Each structure stands twice: as C-alpha cells, then as structure tokens.
Amino acid sequence: MSALTDLGVKAIRDGVAGGEFTAREVAEVFNAAVAEAASLNAFIVTTPEHALAAADATDAKRAKGEELGKMGGVPIGMKDLFATRGVQTTAASHILEGFKPEYESTVSQKLWDAGAGMLGKLNLDQFAMGSSNETSYFGNVTSPWQKAGSNAAMSPGGSSGGSSASVAARIAPAATGTDTGGSIRQPAAFTGICGIKPTYGRCSRWGVVAFASSLDQAGPMARSVEDCAIMLEAMAGFDPKDATSLKMDVPAWEAGLSADLKGKKIGIPREYRMEGTDEEILKSWEQGKEWLRDAGAEIVDISLPHTKYALPAYYIIAPAEASSNLARYDGVRYGLRDLPDGAGLQDMYAATRAAGFGDEVKRRILIGTYVLSAGFYDAYYTQAQKVRALVARDFAEAWSQCDAILAPTTPTASFPLGSLNEDPLTMYLNDVFAVPASLAGLPAMSVPAMLNSDGLPLGLQIVGKPFDEQGVLNVGLAIEQRAAFAAKPEKWW
C-alpha cells in the first residue's frame, strides 16, 4: 500500500469512489508516512485520528451509495494558521502555544465538508513572516530535496514551508497554504510542486490568523495543476463572516482545464529580468516561452514599469498591517502570559510580547509601528499605498495586450538553511517576483519547470487577470504537460 503515497488528490478521490481502495487504507498509509518523516519537522501537531474519522465517514457514505464530495477520501495537511476546532493552532509562535480554538476556519470547514481529512497542523514561519521556514518557534522545516553531492539541509521556502515539504516528500497528497507576498508560490517553486494564490477574496480569511489583512489569501498546494484546481474548488466561496470575501459563484475549474492556448497572448514583463537572478532561472523562463508557443500561445513583450518599487512598498504595507493585527496578543485574553513579580499592566504586555514573539516578528512590528507613527505615516505608509495603486494599474494596462503573464517564481533555487539569516534584506529579495501580484490582488501560480545543475527544482510563475483562475490554471497545465516534471526527492529522512 506504500504506493498510495505517490497518488495525488484526483487519483485518491477517484480510487476511493471506484472501490480500488478504501479511504481508511489511504489515511493509514499517510499517517504512517507522516510519523516516519518526523525529522523533516513539517508538522507541529499530527492528528491521525482526524484523518481516520474522516476516512471512515467517506467509506460509510460510499457503502450507502452517497455522494463523496470533491475531496472525498483525501487526507491533507493544514497550515497552522487555520483555526481548527479543538486542535492546537499556533501560527508557529510561542505566544499562541496551547491555544485550541472553539471554532473552525471557513476554509478548513469547507474542506471537511468536501470529504477531506486532516493529517495534522503544518509548520510555517512564525505568523507567516519569513521566506525560509526558519522563524518558527517549533524549529526549522527541512526540505526533502538536497543538492547533488551534498547532505546540507535545504530551505523548503516560506512561509508555507511545512506545506511544501509535506507534499514534495509524499507524506501528504496536498496541503493548504497562505500567500501574503509569495508564501504559496515561493515554497512551491523550491520543492517542485504546484501552488496557486487565487484572486484576493476568493477564499475566506475568517478563522485564519492574520498577518496583513489586505494581502493574506489562502490557496492549495499539490503535486499537479489538476489537483490544485480540485482543491481550490472545495476551498473557495463567499463567506458572510469575511467582509473581504467575493460574492461570486465558484467556477468549475477542474472541468474547465484545457492546455490548448490557441488565440491566447502571454506577456513577458521586461522589468522581471533583474540583476542577480540566477542564470538557470532565466534559462527556465526562456524554455517556458517555448512551451507556451508550442501550446498555441503568442508571446508578447510587456512593461510593468513600477515593478522595482513593489517590494519596498510591500515591506511597508505588510508590517504596518501586522503591527495592527498583532496588537491583540497582549497576555490578557488568551495565549501566553508573562507576569513578572510586582509587574503592572504595561510590564506584562512588554514581558509577554518579548517572550512570545520571535526576532523576525518583532522586526516587522517595529517597522510597522514606525511607518504608522504620527510623524511618518504620510512619508511612508501613504506613499506605499500610492505605489501599490500604481503597481495595480500597471497590471490593468497590461491586460489590454495579453491574457496572462509568465515570469520566474523566484530569483534563485532553494538555499541551505542558515545561509541568509544574517541578512534580512537578501531574504526579503526572495519575494521580488511574487510580491507585485500580491499587491494587485491577482491570481498567480507556480508550476515546476525543471531541475537545475544542482538537482534542485525551479518554478515558473503565471499571473492572471482578476477572477481568471481558470486562465492561470490552463497556462499552468500547458507548462506542466510539456515540462513533464516527474522528479521527486530521494528519500533520506
């Protein structure tokens, strides 16, 4: 039954529905795989009983001839930003250690309603702040990939590093992620899997621990474009509890998949050819253009002139929103409380936050508080919001010339854990190609393209028009079929 771990969402769902194997058999195999891969540190908490209970419910439905749901019989990993009733939800931070919500996030509830089960809560960068999965209070996640000829521990990307590592290592067929400035796409690229950030508002943010509310968006991570389409259908939909939720019907993305791009124009932004981008990344980009031409698309040059200002604007807006969102963690109502002897209220606040937040979280809170302060609000935050509007306008103007945009996902392949810790700015640059689509709220996806000379995966990014997840998925499918990326990490854990 170990071959079951090589199956993805569609293969498991259809296999269970067709009686090739039971949902319980699937859950048992993946539960065992999760336990065996503990050294990757992909999970903060494992929930084998949840996976088995959901599997038994699916098997009982099948025995009665009932509909199994879009995710029937599929056990998944749940990023530990999503509130799960009765199961610890920490955002990988000490300040929330031990917190067990009395409610379920909308996205996770939709997945359970669709027949999915939970293998456990996945590790991440603390409060989703990071690009390497090294800021978690519960320790680093290690990528299942290694450089050829080296056993150095590699980064699985961030913040959804537990999600990317678990899917790439075949210990989960799929996982939820969240993307604020690239946190689905960058780890997907680093680990050779697919991941899509839908249009802002497609998936409810209710019950998701907030980082930057105007940017955060949930999405699926899986090993194929089709699996992402299936899972996104289950996750998406209007939620009256989320004021930013889109009141739109969920399209049939799985049924609409097509790799025929005849009549489509794919834009190539000249500003994305940036200094410092790895040559092999640029080579994969050129290859991506050829694949899309082969699929019938026309390749056109476009300009997104404000691209170079997107990353600085993001690192003003996101920390500003984080400083506001994280003010709720004060030791008064829930989570950690550090109360030194004789301390007053302000002392308790300071001691709790000093003990509960990690260095990267503190850094972003300080930046955010600074740019929102009375003397600097207009100079920094207001200007950054103006830049954001210009970045969004660049994309809006580009859609008159093309139907989707092709770009690298990241400027480099994965790097060894610890290699960028002394230079936060270099770490932030990992999001340089991902951030513009986030600022504009656009759907964007990373699809694996090839391995580099070190044997590490490289990803290509597709950015689409607002609400055009179908177009993004179809371009991704065209690349996937031509890349025929079948590499997987050699098991060492």
Coordinates of C-alpha atoms in Angstrom, one line a residue:
M1 CA 0.0 0.0 0.0
S2 CA 3.0 2.3 0.2
A3 CA 2.4 3.2 -3.5
L4 CA -0.7 5.1 -2.3
T5 CA 1.5 7.9 -1.1
D6 CA 2.5 8.6 -4.7
L7 CA -1.1 9.3 -5.6
G8 CA -2.5 12.9 -5.7
V9 CA -5.8 14.3 -4.9
K10 CA -7.7 13.2 -8.1
A11 CA -6.2 9.7 -8.1
I12 CA -7.1 9.2 -4.4
R13 CA -10.6 10.7 -4.7
D14 CA -11.4 8.7 -7.9
G15 CA -9.8 5.5 -6.5
V16 CA -11.9 5.6 -3.3
A17 CA -15.0 6.4 -5.3
G18 CA -14.3 3.5 -7.7
G19 CA -13.6 1.0 -4.9
E20 CA -9.9 0.4 -5.8
F21 CA -9.0 1.0 -2.1
T22 CA -10.8 2.4 0.9
A23 CA -10.4 5.9 2.4
R24 CA -9.2 4.2 5.6
E25 CA -6.4 2.4 3.8
V26 CA -5.3 5.8 2.4
A27 CA -5.4 7.5 5.7
E28 CA -3.5 4.7 7.5
V29 CA -0.7 4.8 4.8
F30 CA -0.3 8.6 5.0
N31 CA -0.5 8.6 8.8
A32 CA 2.4 6.2 8.8
A33 CA 4.3 8.3 6.3
V34 CA 3.9 11.4 8.4
A35 CA 5.2 9.6 11.5
E36 CA 8.2 8.2 9.5
A37 CA 9.1 11.7 8.3
A38 CA 9.2 13.4 11.7
S39 CA 12.8 14.5 11.0
L40 CA 11.6 17.0 8.4
N41 CA 9.7 18.8 11.2
A42 CA 6.9 19.6 8.7
F43 CA 4.1 19.1 11.3
I44 CA 3.7 20.9 14.6
V45 CA 0.8 18.6 15.6
T46 CA -0.3 15.4 14.0
T47 CA -3.9 14.3 14.0
P48 CA -4.1 10.7 12.8
E49 CA -7.4 10.2 14.5
H50 CA -9.0 13.1 12.5
A51 CA -7.8 11.6 9.2
L52 CA -9.1 8.2 10.2
A53 CA -12.5 9.5 11.3
A54 CA -13.0 11.4 8.0
A55 CA -11.9 8.3 6.1
D56 CA -14.4 6.1 7.9
A57 CA -17.2 8.7 7.2
T58 CA -16.3 8.6 3.5
D59 CA -16.2 4.8 3.4
A60 CA -19.6 4.7 5.1
K61 CA -21.0 7.2 2.5
R62 CA -19.7 5.0 -0.3
A63 CA -21.3 1.9 1.2
K64 CA -24.7 3.7 1.2
G65 CA -24.2 5.0 -2.4
E66 CA -24.0 8.6 -1.3
E67 CA -22.0 11.4 -2.9
L68 CA -18.5 11.5 -1.5
G69 CA -17.6 15.2 -2.3
K70 CA -14.8 16.9 -4.2
M71 CA -12.2 15.8 -1.7
G72 CA -13.8 12.5 -0.6
G73 CA -11.2 10.2 1.0
V74 CA -8.3 12.7 0.6
P75 CA -6.2 13.3 3.8
I76 CA -4.4 16.7 3.7
G77 CA -2.1 18.8 5.8
M78 CA -3.5 22.0 7.3
K79 CA -1.1 25.0 7.6
D80 CA -1.1 26.0 11.3
L81 CA -2.6 29.5 10.5
F82 CA -6.1 28.0 10.1
A83 CA -8.2 27.7 13.2
T84 CA -9.2 24.0 13.8
R85 CA -11.7 23.3 16.5
G86 CA -10.2 21.5 19.5
V87 CA -6.8 21.2 17.8
Q88 CA -3.8 23.5 18.7
T89 CA -3.5 26.5 16.4
T90 CA -0.3 28.5 17.0
A91 CA 0.8 30.3 13.8
A92 CA 4.2 28.7 14.8
S93 CA 4.5 31.2 17.6
H94 CA 5.2 30.7 21.3
I95 CA 2.6 33.4 22.1
L96 CA -0.2 31.1 20.9
E97 CA 1.3 27.8 22.1
G98 CA -1.5 25.7 23.6
F99 CA -4.3 27.7 22.1
K100 CA -7.2 25.4 21.0
P101 CA -9.9 27.2 19.2
E102 CA -13.6 26.6 19.9
Y103 CA -14.4 27.3 16.2
E104 CA -13.3 26.2 12.7
S105 CA -11.9 28.4 10.0
T106 CA -14.2 28.7 6.9
V107 CA -11.6 27.2 4.6
S108 CA -10.9 24.2 6.7
Q109 CA -14.7 23.6 7.3
K110 CA -15.3 23.7 3.5
L111 CA -12.6 21.0 3.1
W112 CA -14.0 18.8 5.8
D113 CA -17.5 19.2 4.2
A114 CA -16.0 18.2 0.9
G115 CA -14.7 14.9 2.4
A116 CA -11.1 15.7 3.2
G117 CA -9.4 14.6 6.5
M118 CA -6.6 16.2 8.4
L119 CA -3.2 14.6 8.9
G120 CA -2.1 17.4 11.2
K121 CA -1.1 21.1 11.5
L122 CA 1.8 22.1 9.3
N123 CA 4.8 24.1 10.5
L124 CA 5.4 27.6 9.0
D125 CA 7.4 30.8 9.5
Q126 CA 6.1 32.4 12.7
F127 CA 2.9 34.4 11.9
A128 CA 3.7 33.7 8.2
M129 CA 6.7 36.1 8.4
G130 CA 9.6 34.6 6.5
S131 CA 10.8 33.1 3.3
S132 CA 12.8 30.1 4.5
N133 CA 10.7 28.5 7.3
E134 CA 13.4 29.3 9.9
T135 CA 11.4 31.7 12.1
S136 CA 9.1 29.0 13.6
Y137 CA 9.2 28.7 17.4
F138 CA 8.9 25.0 16.8
G139 CA 12.1 24.7 14.8
N140 CA 13.1 24.8 11.1
V141 CA 11.3 22.7 8.5
T142 CA 13.8 20.9 6.3
S143 CA 13.2 20.4 2.6
P144 CA 13.1 16.8 1.4
W145 CA 15.3 18.0 -1.5
Q146 CA 19.1 18.0 -1.3
K147 CA 21.8 19.4 -3.5
A148 CA 23.5 16.8 -5.6
G149 CA 26.6 15.5 -3.8
S150 CA 25.6 17.3 -0.5
N151 CA 23.6 16.5 2.6
A152 CA 23.3 20.1 3.7
A153 CA 19.8 20.9 5.0
M154 CA 17.9 23.0 2.4
S155 CA 15.1 25.5 2.8
P156 CA 11.6 24.4 1.8
G157 CA 10.7 28.1 1.3
G158 CA 8.3 30.1 3.4
S159 CA 6.1 30.8 4.9
S160 CA 4.3 27.7 3.8
G161 CA 7.4 25.5 4.2
G162 CA 5.7 22.7 6.1
S163 CA 3.1 22.6 3.4
S164 CA 5.6 22.4 0.6
A165 CA 7.8 19.9 2.3
S166 CA 5.0 17.5 3.2
V167 CA 3.6 17.5 -0.4
A168 CA 7.0 17.1 -2.0
A169 CA 8.0 14.3 0.4
R170 CA 4.8 12.4 -0.4
I171 CA 3.6 12.4 3.2
A172 CA 0.5 14.4 2.2
P173 CA -1.1 14.4 -1.2
A174 CA -2.0 18.1 -0.8
A175 CA -1.9 20.9 1.8
T176 CA -3.4 24.4 2.5
G177 CA -1.1 27.4 2.3
T178 CA -1.5 31.1 2.6
D179 CA 0.1 33.7 0.4
T180 CA 0.7 37.3 1.6
G181 CA 3.7 38.2 -0.6
G182 CA 4.6 34.8 -2.2
S183 CA 4.2 32.3 0.6
I184 CA 2.4 29.7 -1.5
R185 CA 4.3 30.2 -4.8
Q186 CA 7.9 30.5 -3.5
P187 CA 7.9 27.3 -1.4
A188 CA 6.1 25.5 -4.2
A189 CA 8.9 26.5 -6.6
F190 CA 11.6 25.5 -4.1
T191 CA 10.2 22.0 -3.7
G192 CA 9.0 21.1 -7.2
I193 CA 5.2 21.2 -6.6
C194 CA 2.3 23.4 -7.7
G195 CA 0.7 26.1 -5.7
I196 CA -1.9 28.8 -6.6
K197 CA -2.8 32.1 -4.8
P198 CA -6.3 32.9 -6.0
T199 CA -7.7 36.4 -6.5
Y200 CA -7.9 38.2 -3.2
G201 CA -11.3 37.4 -1.7
R202 CA -11.8 34.0 -3.4
C203 CA -11.1 32.1 -0.2
S204 CA -12.4 33.3 3.1
R205 CA -9.9 34.7 5.6
W206 CA -12.3 34.0 8.6
G207 CA -10.5 31.9 11.1
V208 CA -7.1 32.4 9.6
V209 CA -4.5 34.0 11.9
A210 CA -3.9 37.4 10.3
F211 CA -0.6 38.8 9.1
A212 CA -1.5 41.5 6.6
S213 CA -5.3 41.6 6.1
S214 CA -5.3 43.4 2.7
L215 CA -2.8 40.8 1.3
D216 CA -3.4 37.4 3.0
Q217 CA -5.1 34.8 0.8
A218 CA -5.5 31.1 1.3
G219 CA -4.8 28.6 -1.5
P220 CA -4.0 25.0 -2.3
M221 CA -0.6 23.3 -2.7
A222 CA -0.4 19.9 -4.5
R223 CA 1.7 18.0 -7.0
S224 CA -0.3 18.8 -10.1
V225 CA -2.3 21.6 -11.6
E226 CA -5.4 19.5 -11.7
D227 CA -5.1 18.7 -8.0
C228 CA -4.8 22.4 -7.2
A229 CA -8.0 23.1 -9.3
I230 CA -9.9 20.4 -7.4
M231 CA -8.8 21.6 -4.0
L232 CA -9.4 25.3 -4.8
E233 CA -13.0 24.5 -5.8
A234 CA -13.5 23.0 -2.4
M235 CA -11.8 25.9 -0.5
A236 CA -13.3 28.9 -2.4
G237 CA -16.7 30.6 -2.0
F238 CA -18.4 33.6 -0.5
D239 CA -18.4 33.9 3.3
P240 CA -20.6 36.5 5.0
K241 CA -18.3 36.4 8.0
D242 CA -15.5 37.9 5.9
A243 CA -16.0 41.4 4.8
T244 CA -13.4 41.0 2.0
S245 CA -15.0 37.8 0.6
L246 CA -16.1 37.9 -3.0
K247 CA -19.8 37.3 -3.5
M248 CA -19.3 35.2 -6.7
D249 CA -20.1 31.7 -7.7
V250 CA -17.2 29.2 -7.6
P251 CA -16.3 28.2 -11.2
A252 CA -15.9 24.6 -12.2
W253 CA -12.1 24.9 -12.5
E254 CA -11.5 21.2 -12.8
A255 CA -13.9 20.7 -15.6
G256 CA -12.6 23.8 -17.4
L257 CA -9.0 22.7 -17.6
S258 CA -7.5 22.9 -21.1
A259 CA -3.9 23.1 -22.2
D260 CA -4.9 24.5 -25.6
L261 CA -3.8 28.1 -25.6
K262 CA -4.6 29.0 -29.3
G263 CA -5.6 32.6 -29.5
K264 CA -4.1 33.5 -26.1
K265 CA -1.4 36.1 -25.6
I266 CA 1.2 35.6 -22.9
G267 CA 3.0 38.7 -21.6
I268 CA 6.7 38.7 -20.7
P269 CA 7.5 41.7 -18.4
R270 CA 10.8 43.2 -19.3
E271 CA 11.3 44.5 -15.8
Y272 CA 11.4 41.0 -14.3
R273 CA 14.8 40.4 -15.9
M274 CA 16.6 41.6 -12.8
E275 CA 20.2 41.8 -11.9
G276 CA 21.2 39.0 -9.6
T277 CA 18.7 36.5 -11.0
D278 CA 20.3 33.1 -11.4
E279 CA 21.2 32.2 -15.0
E280 CA 19.4 28.9 -14.8
I281 CA 16.2 30.6 -13.7
L282 CA 16.4 32.8 -16.8
K283 CA 17.1 29.7 -18.9
S284 CA 13.9 28.0 -17.5
W285 CA 12.0 31.2 -18.3
E286 CA 13.1 31.0 -21.9
Q287 CA 12.1 27.4 -22.0
G288 CA 8.7 28.3 -20.6
K289 CA 8.1 30.7 -23.5
E290 CA 8.9 27.9 -26.0
W291 CA 6.5 25.5 -24.2
L292 CA 3.7 28.1 -24.4
R293 CA 4.3 28.8 -28.1
D294 CA 4.0 25.1 -28.6
A295 CA 0.7 25.2 -26.8
G296 CA -0.5 27.8 -29.4
A297 CA 0.0 31.0 -27.4
E298 CA 1.5 34.2 -28.8
I299 CA 4.4 35.6 -26.7
V300 CA 4.4 39.4 -26.4
D301 CA 6.7 41.8 -24.6
I302 CA 5.0 44.0 -22.0
S303 CA 6.1 46.6 -19.4
L304 CA 5.3 46.7 -15.7
P305 CA 7.2 49.9 -15.0
H306 CA 6.6 50.2 -11.3
T307 CA 7.9 46.7 -10.5
K308 CA 11.1 47.9 -8.8
Y309 CA 9.0 49.8 -6.3
A310 CA 6.7 46.9 -5.4
L311 CA 9.0 45.1 -2.9
P312 CA 9.8 48.3 -0.8
A313 CA 6.1 49.2 -0.8
Y314 CA 5.2 45.7 0.3
Y315 CA 7.7 45.8 3.2
I316 CA 6.0 49.0 4.4
I317 CA 2.3 47.9 4.0
A318 CA 2.6 44.4 5.3
P319 CA 4.5 45.3 8.5
A320 CA 2.1 48.2 9.1
E321 CA -0.9 45.8 9.0
A322 CA 1.0 43.2 11.0
S323 CA 1.7 45.8 13.8
S324 CA -2.0 46.4 14.0
N325 CA -3.1 42.8 13.8
L326 CA -0.6 41.5 16.3
A327 CA -1.5 44.1 18.9
R328 CA -4.2 41.7 20.1
Y329 CA -1.6 39.4 21.6
D330 CA -1.1 41.1 25.0
G331 CA -1.3 38.3 27.5
V332 CA -4.7 39.4 28.8
R333 CA -7.3 37.3 26.9
Y334 CA -5.6 34.2 25.6
G335 CA -2.2 32.7 24.8
L336 CA 1.0 33.2 26.6
R337 CA 1.1 35.4 29.7
D338 CA 4.4 36.5 31.2
L339 CA 3.7 38.3 34.5
P340 CA 6.9 39.2 36.4
D341 CA 6.6 39.7 40.2
G342 CA 5.2 43.1 41.0
A343 CA 4.6 43.9 37.3
G344 CA 1.9 46.3 36.2
L345 CA -0.2 46.1 33.0
Q346 CA 2.4 47.7 30.7
D347 CA 5.1 45.5 32.2
M348 CA 3.0 42.4 31.5
Y349 CA 2.4 43.5 27.9
A350 CA 6.2 44.0 27.3
A351 CA 7.2 40.8 29.0
T352 CA 4.6 38.7 27.2
R353 CA 5.5 40.0 23.8
A354 CA 9.2 39.8 24.4
A355 CA 8.9 36.1 25.4
G356 CA 6.2 35.2 22.9
F357 CA 7.3 36.8 19.6
G358 CA 10.4 35.8 17.6
D359 CA 13.0 38.2 16.3
E360 CA 11.5 38.4 12.7
V361 CA 8.1 39.1 14.1
K362 CA 9.4 41.8 16.4
R363 CA 11.4 43.3 13.5
R364 CA 8.2 43.7 11.4
I365 CA 6.1 45.0 14.3
L366 CA 8.8 47.7 14.9
I367 CA 8.9 48.6 11.2
G368 CA 5.1 48.7 11.0
T369 CA 4.7 50.8 14.1
Y370 CA 7.3 53.2 12.9
V371 CA 5.7 53.8 9.5
L372 CA 2.3 54.3 11.1
S373 CA 3.5 56.8 13.6
A374 CA 2.3 60.4 13.5
G375 CA 5.5 61.8 12.1
F376 CA 6.0 59.2 9.3
Y377 CA 2.5 58.0 8.3
D378 CA 2.4 60.2 5.2
A379 CA 6.0 59.9 4.3
Y380 CA 6.0 56.1 4.3
Y381 CA 2.6 54.4 4.6
T382 CA 0.6 56.8 2.4
Q383 CA 3.4 56.8 -0.2
A384 CA 3.5 53.0 -0.2
Q385 CA -0.3 52.8 -0.8
K386 CA 0.1 55.1 -3.8
V387 CA 2.8 52.8 -5.2
R388 CA 0.5 49.9 -4.6
A389 CA -2.1 51.6 -6.8
L390 CA 0.5 52.2 -9.5
V391 CA 1.6 48.6 -9.5
A392 CA -2.1 47.5 -9.8
R393 CA -2.5 50.0 -12.7
D394 CA 0.5 48.5 -14.5
F395 CA -1.2 45.1 -14.5
A396 CA -4.6 46.6 -15.5
E397 CA -3.0 48.3 -18.5
A398 CA -1.1 45.1 -19.4
W399 CA -4.3 43.1 -19.8
S400 CA -5.1 45.1 -23.0
Q401 CA -2.0 43.4 -24.5
C402 CA -2.1 39.9 -23.0
D403 CA -4.3 37.3 -21.3
A404 CA -1.7 36.1 -18.7
I405 CA 1.8 36.8 -17.7
L406 CA 4.8 34.4 -17.5
A407 CA 7.7 35.1 -15.1
P408 CA 10.1 33.3 -12.8
T409 CA 8.7 32.5 -9.4
T410 CA 11.9 33.1 -7.5
P411 CA 15.3 34.7 -8.4
T412 CA 17.2 31.6 -7.2
A413 CA 16.6 27.9 -6.4
S414 CA 16.4 26.8 -2.7
F415 CA 19.3 27.7 -0.5
P416 CA 20.9 26.0 2.6
L417 CA 19.2 26.6 5.9
G418 CA 21.0 29.3 7.8
S419 CA 22.8 30.8 4.8
L420 CA 20.8 34.0 4.7
N421 CA 19.9 34.5 8.4
E422 CA 22.4 37.3 8.9
D423 CA 21.0 39.4 6.1
P424 CA 17.2 40.0 6.3
L425 CA 17.2 42.2 3.1
T426 CA 18.6 39.4 1.0
M427 CA 16.0 37.1 2.4
Y428 CA 13.3 39.6 1.6
L429 CA 14.5 39.8 -2.1
N430 CA 13.4 36.1 -2.5
D431 CA 9.9 37.5 -2.9
V432 CA 10.8 40.1 -5.6
F433 CA 8.9 38.3 -8.4
A434 CA 5.9 37.2 -6.2
V435 CA 5.0 40.5 -4.4
P436 CA 3.7 42.5 -7.3
A437 CA 0.8 40.1 -8.0
S438 CA 0.0 40.1 -4.2
L439 CA -0.1 43.9 -4.1
A440 CA -2.6 43.9 -7.0
G441 CA -4.7 41.0 -5.6
L442 CA -4.3 38.9 -8.7
P443 CA -4.4 35.1 -9.1
A444 CA -0.9 33.7 -9.6
M445 CA 0.5 30.2 -9.7
S446 CA 3.9 28.4 -9.6
V447 CA 4.4 25.3 -11.6
P448 CA 7.6 23.2 -11.6
A449 CA 9.7 23.5 -14.8
M450 CA 12.9 21.6 -14.4
L451 CA 15.9 20.7 -12.1
N452 CA 18.9 23.0 -12.1
S453 CA 22.5 21.7 -12.3
D454 CA 22.5 21.1 -8.5
G455 CA 19.4 18.8 -8.9
L456 CA 17.1 21.3 -7.3
P457 CA 13.6 22.3 -8.6
L458 CA 12.9 25.6 -10.5
G459 CA 9.4 27.0 -10.8
L460 CA 7.7 29.2 -13.4
Q461 CA 5.0 31.7 -12.3
I462 CA 1.8 32.5 -14.2
V463 CA -0.1 35.7 -13.2
G464 CA -3.7 36.2 -14.4
K465 CA -6.4 38.8 -14.7
P466 CA -8.7 39.3 -11.6
F467 CA -11.0 36.3 -11.2
D468 CA -9.4 34.4 -14.0
E469 CA -8.1 31.5 -12.0
Q470 CA -9.2 29.3 -15.0
G471 CA -6.8 31.1 -17.3
V472 CA -3.9 30.8 -14.8
L473 CA -4.6 27.1 -14.3
N474 CA -4.8 26.4 -18.1
V475 CA -1.5 28.1 -18.7
G476 CA 0.0 26.1 -15.8
L477 CA -1.4 22.9 -17.3
A478 CA 0.2 23.7 -20.7
I479 CA 3.6 24.1 -19.0
E480 CA 3.1 21.1 -16.8
Q481 CA 2.3 18.8 -19.8
R482 CA 5.4 20.0 -21.7
A483 CA 7.8 20.1 -18.8
A484 CA 6.8 16.6 -17.8
F485 CA 8.3 17.2 -14.4
A486 CA 8.4 13.9 -12.7
A487 CA 11.4 14.3 -10.4
K488 CA 11.0 13.7 -6.7
P489 CA 13.4 13.9 -3.8
E490 CA 15.4 10.8 -2.9
K491 CA 14.3 9.6 0.5
W492 CA 16.9 10.3 3.1
W493 CA 14.7 11.1 6.2

